[in-house]
Short mmCIF file of C-alpha atoms in Angstrom, two decimals:
data_model
loop_
_atom_site.label_atom_id
_atom_site.label_comp_id
_atom_site.label_asym_id
_atom_site.label_seq_id
_atom_site.Cartn_x
_atom_site.Cartn_y
_atom_site.Cartn_z
CA ARG A 291 -51.97 -26.77 -22.26
CA VAL A 292 -48.54 -26.28 -20.75
CA PHE A 293 -46.42 -27.53 -17.87
CA ILE A 294 -44.59 -24.80 -15.93
CA ASN A 295 -42.39 -25.99 -13.06
CA GLY A 296 -44.25 -29.31 -13.15
CA GLU A 297 -47.65 -27.60 -12.81
CA ASN A 298 -50.34 -28.53 -15.37
CA LEU A 299 -51.85 -25.25 -16.67
CA VAL A 300 -54.10 -24.03 -19.49
CA VAL A 301 -53.49 -20.59 -21.00
CA GLU A 302 -56.58 -18.40 -20.49
CA GLU A 303 -55.40 -14.94 -21.60
CA MET A 304 -52.18 -13.34 -22.82
CA HIS A 305 -51.47 -9.64 -22.24
CA ILE A 306 -48.47 -7.38 -22.79
CA LEU A 307 -47.17 -7.72 -19.22
CA THR A 308 -48.93 -10.83 -17.87
CA THR A 309 -50.37 -14.19 -18.84
CA VAL A 310 -53.37 -15.75 -17.07
CA PHE A 311 -53.49 -19.55 -16.59
CA ASN A 312 -56.18 -21.91 -15.28
CA ARG A 313 -55.08 -24.77 -13.06
CA TRP A 314 -56.80 -28.18 -13.03
CA ASP A 315 -58.66 -27.31 -9.80
CA GLY A 316 -60.11 -24.10 -11.29
CA GLN A 317 -57.63 -21.72 -9.66
CA GLN A 318 -56.61 -18.83 -11.89
CA ILE A 319 -52.92 -17.91 -11.84
CA THR A 320 -51.50 -14.67 -13.25
CA MET A 321 -47.79 -14.67 -14.02
CA SER A 322 -45.65 -11.81 -15.27
CA ASN A 323 -44.24 -12.38 -18.73
CA SER A 324 -40.80 -11.34 -17.48
CA LYS A 325 -40.91 -14.30 -15.06
CA LEU A 326 -42.19 -16.63 -17.80
CA TRP A 327 -39.32 -15.56 -20.04
CA SER A 328 -36.82 -17.20 -17.66
CA THR A 329 -38.93 -20.31 -16.91
CA ASP A 330 -38.99 -23.67 -18.70
CA ILE A 331 -42.37 -24.11 -20.39
CA HIS A 332 -43.40 -27.47 -21.84
CA ASN A 333 -46.14 -27.05 -24.44
CA CYS A 334 -48.26 -30.23 -24.62
CA ARG A 335 -50.56 -29.05 -27.39
CA ARG A 336 -47.69 -28.76 -29.86
CA SER A 337 -45.82 -31.81 -28.63
CA GLY A 338 -45.81 -35.02 -30.59
CA ASN A 339 -46.56 -38.46 -29.21
CA GLN A 340 -45.41 -38.81 -25.62
CA SER A 341 -44.48 -41.71 -23.36
CA GLU A 342 -43.88 -42.53 -19.74
CA ILE A 343 -42.05 -45.08 -17.63
CA LEU A 344 -43.84 -47.15 -14.99
CA LEU A 345 -41.67 -48.61 -12.20
CA PHE A 346 -42.58 -51.74 -10.24
CA GLN A 347 -40.82 -54.28 -8.01
CA ILE A 348 -40.55 -58.06 -8.13
CA SER A 349 -38.51 -60.58 -6.20
CA THR A 350 -34.90 -61.10 -7.27
CA SER A 351 -35.63 -64.83 -7.24
CA THR A 352 -37.91 -64.39 -10.28
CA SER A 353 -36.59 -66.32 -13.26
CA MET A 354 -35.74 -64.62 -16.54
CA ALA A 355 -38.27 -66.92 -18.23
CA LEU A 356 -41.08 -65.49 -16.06
CA ILE A 357 -39.93 -61.91 -16.74
CA GLY A 358 -39.94 -62.74 -20.47
CA GLU A 359 -43.45 -64.19 -20.21
CA LEU A 360 -44.63 -61.05 -18.37
CA GLU A 361 -43.16 -58.91 -21.15
CA LYS A 362 -44.87 -61.06 -23.79
CA ARG A 363 -48.29 -60.83 -22.10
CA VAL A 364 -48.16 -57.07 -21.53
CA SER A 365 -46.99 -56.55 -25.14
CA ALA A 366 -49.90 -58.68 -26.36
CA TYR A 367 -52.35 -56.57 -24.33
CA LEU A 368 -50.97 -53.36 -25.83
CA ALA A 369 -51.07 -54.80 -29.37
CA ASP A 370 -54.69 -55.93 -28.83
CA ASN A 371 -55.71 -52.35 -27.93
CA PRO A 372 -54.28 -50.20 -30.76
CA LYS A 373 -56.84 -47.40 -30.30
CA LEU A 374 -55.56 -46.82 -26.77
CA TYR A 375 -51.85 -47.49 -27.25
CA GLY A 376 -51.27 -46.35 -30.78
CA LYS A 377 -49.68 -47.08 -34.07
CA ALA A 378 -46.27 -47.88 -32.56
CA TRP A 379 -47.50 -51.34 -31.50
CA ARG A 380 -48.81 -52.12 -35.01
CA ASP A 381 -45.41 -51.11 -36.45
CA GLY A 382 -43.68 -53.74 -34.33
CA GLN A 383 -42.26 -51.58 -31.55
CA LEU A 384 -41.79 -53.93 -28.63
CA LEU A 385 -42.41 -53.32 -24.99
CA SER A 386 -39.28 -52.22 -23.20
CA LEU A 387 -39.20 -54.05 -19.89
CA SER A 388 -35.76 -53.81 -18.38
CA GLY A 389 -34.00 -54.02 -15.04
CA TYR A 390 -33.64 -50.72 -13.29
CA ASP A 391 -32.27 -51.23 -9.79
CA THR A 392 -31.93 -53.53 -6.81
CA GLU A 393 -32.30 -51.98 -3.38
CA ASP A 394 -31.54 -55.07 -1.36
CA ALA A 395 -31.02 -58.75 -2.04
CA ALA A 396 -34.76 -59.38 -2.08
CA LYS A 397 -36.27 -57.06 -4.70
CA MET A 398 -35.57 -55.78 -8.16
CA THR A 399 -37.16 -52.70 -9.73
CA LEU A 400 -38.25 -53.05 -13.35
CA LYS A 401 -39.33 -50.31 -15.70
CA LEU A 402 -42.04 -50.56 -18.30
CA PHE A 403 -41.80 -48.06 -21.18
CA LEU A 404 -45.32 -47.02 -22.18
CA PRO A 405 -45.72 -44.95 -25.37
CA HIS A 406 -48.93 -43.00 -25.88
CA PRO A 407 -50.42 -42.52 -29.38
CA ASP A 408 -50.72 -38.77 -28.85
CA ASN A 409 -49.65 -35.99 -26.54
CA TRP A 410 -51.13 -35.48 -23.09
CA GLN A 411 -53.58 -32.80 -24.15
CA ASP A 412 -56.41 -35.13 -23.03
CA ASN A 413 -55.20 -35.82 -19.49
CA ALA A 414 -58.20 -38.02 -18.59
CA LEU A 415 -57.43 -40.37 -21.50
CA ARG A 416 -53.76 -40.54 -20.49
CA TRP A 417 -54.70 -41.62 -16.95
CA GLU A 418 -57.25 -44.11 -18.30
CA ARG A 419 -54.57 -45.73 -20.49
CA ARG A 420 -52.09 -45.77 -17.60
CA THR A 421 -54.66 -47.32 -15.22
CA ASN A 422 -55.59 -49.98 -17.78
CA VAL A 423 -51.94 -50.98 -18.23
CA LEU A 424 -51.35 -51.12 -14.47
CA GLN A 425 -54.45 -53.32 -14.04
CA GLN A 426 -53.26 -55.61 -16.84
CA LEU A 427 -49.76 -55.72 -15.33
CA LYS A 428 -51.24 -56.69 -11.95
CA LEU A 429 -53.39 -59.39 -13.57
CA CYS A 430 -50.41 -60.83 -15.48
CA MET A 431 -48.21 -60.78 -12.37
CA THR A 432 -50.89 -62.56 -10.35
CA ASP A 433 -51.42 -65.19 -13.08
CA LEU A 434 -47.65 -65.83 -13.26
CA GLY A 435 -47.26 -65.91 -9.46
CA LEU A 436 -44.88 -62.93 -9.45
CA GLU A 437 -44.64 -61.08 -6.17
CA TYR A 438 -42.33 -59.26 -3.85
CA LEU A 439 -42.27 -60.04 -0.17
CA PRO A 440 -40.04 -57.86 2.00
CA PRO A 441 -37.28 -59.69 3.86
CA ILE A 442 -37.98 -60.76 7.41
CA GLN A 443 -36.57 -58.21 9.82
CA ARG A 444 -35.56 -59.18 13.29
CA VAL A 445 -36.95 -57.16 16.14
CA ARG A 446 -35.03 -57.10 19.36
CA LYS A 447 -36.66 -56.08 22.59
CA VAL A 448 -34.44 -53.71 24.54
CA GLN A 449 -34.98 -53.46 28.26
#
């Protein structure tokens, strides 16, 4: 499995002048090897453990204590599911939950660093793990009363 220009492809056949790939939707793509030579190719099969960053927003009025509690609960969930989230959690690697950006005075974007115990060769398992973490994050945020409400915007009627 490889990523070429962000496209998820599986190598089907390799020839002297061309390489044939299968896309996730079953489409077969033939590319010239001369074009592939000048293209960035990310090989998932030979890659080690991979990770991703999940971004989410909360209100800037959220206390640091609540953010710390959210981090603690999500870390506990990951540690309780070592088959899904890997050896890193058993070795004491902590969840990285840090401030990322503020767009206005009302919301703050946080990032959650999510390591995977393997590469993304099994894409269905990757999305299952990601979905499970997002569901757990939503549950924890609801339990802690964390939310983001957009600021009230005035609307003026022009005649």
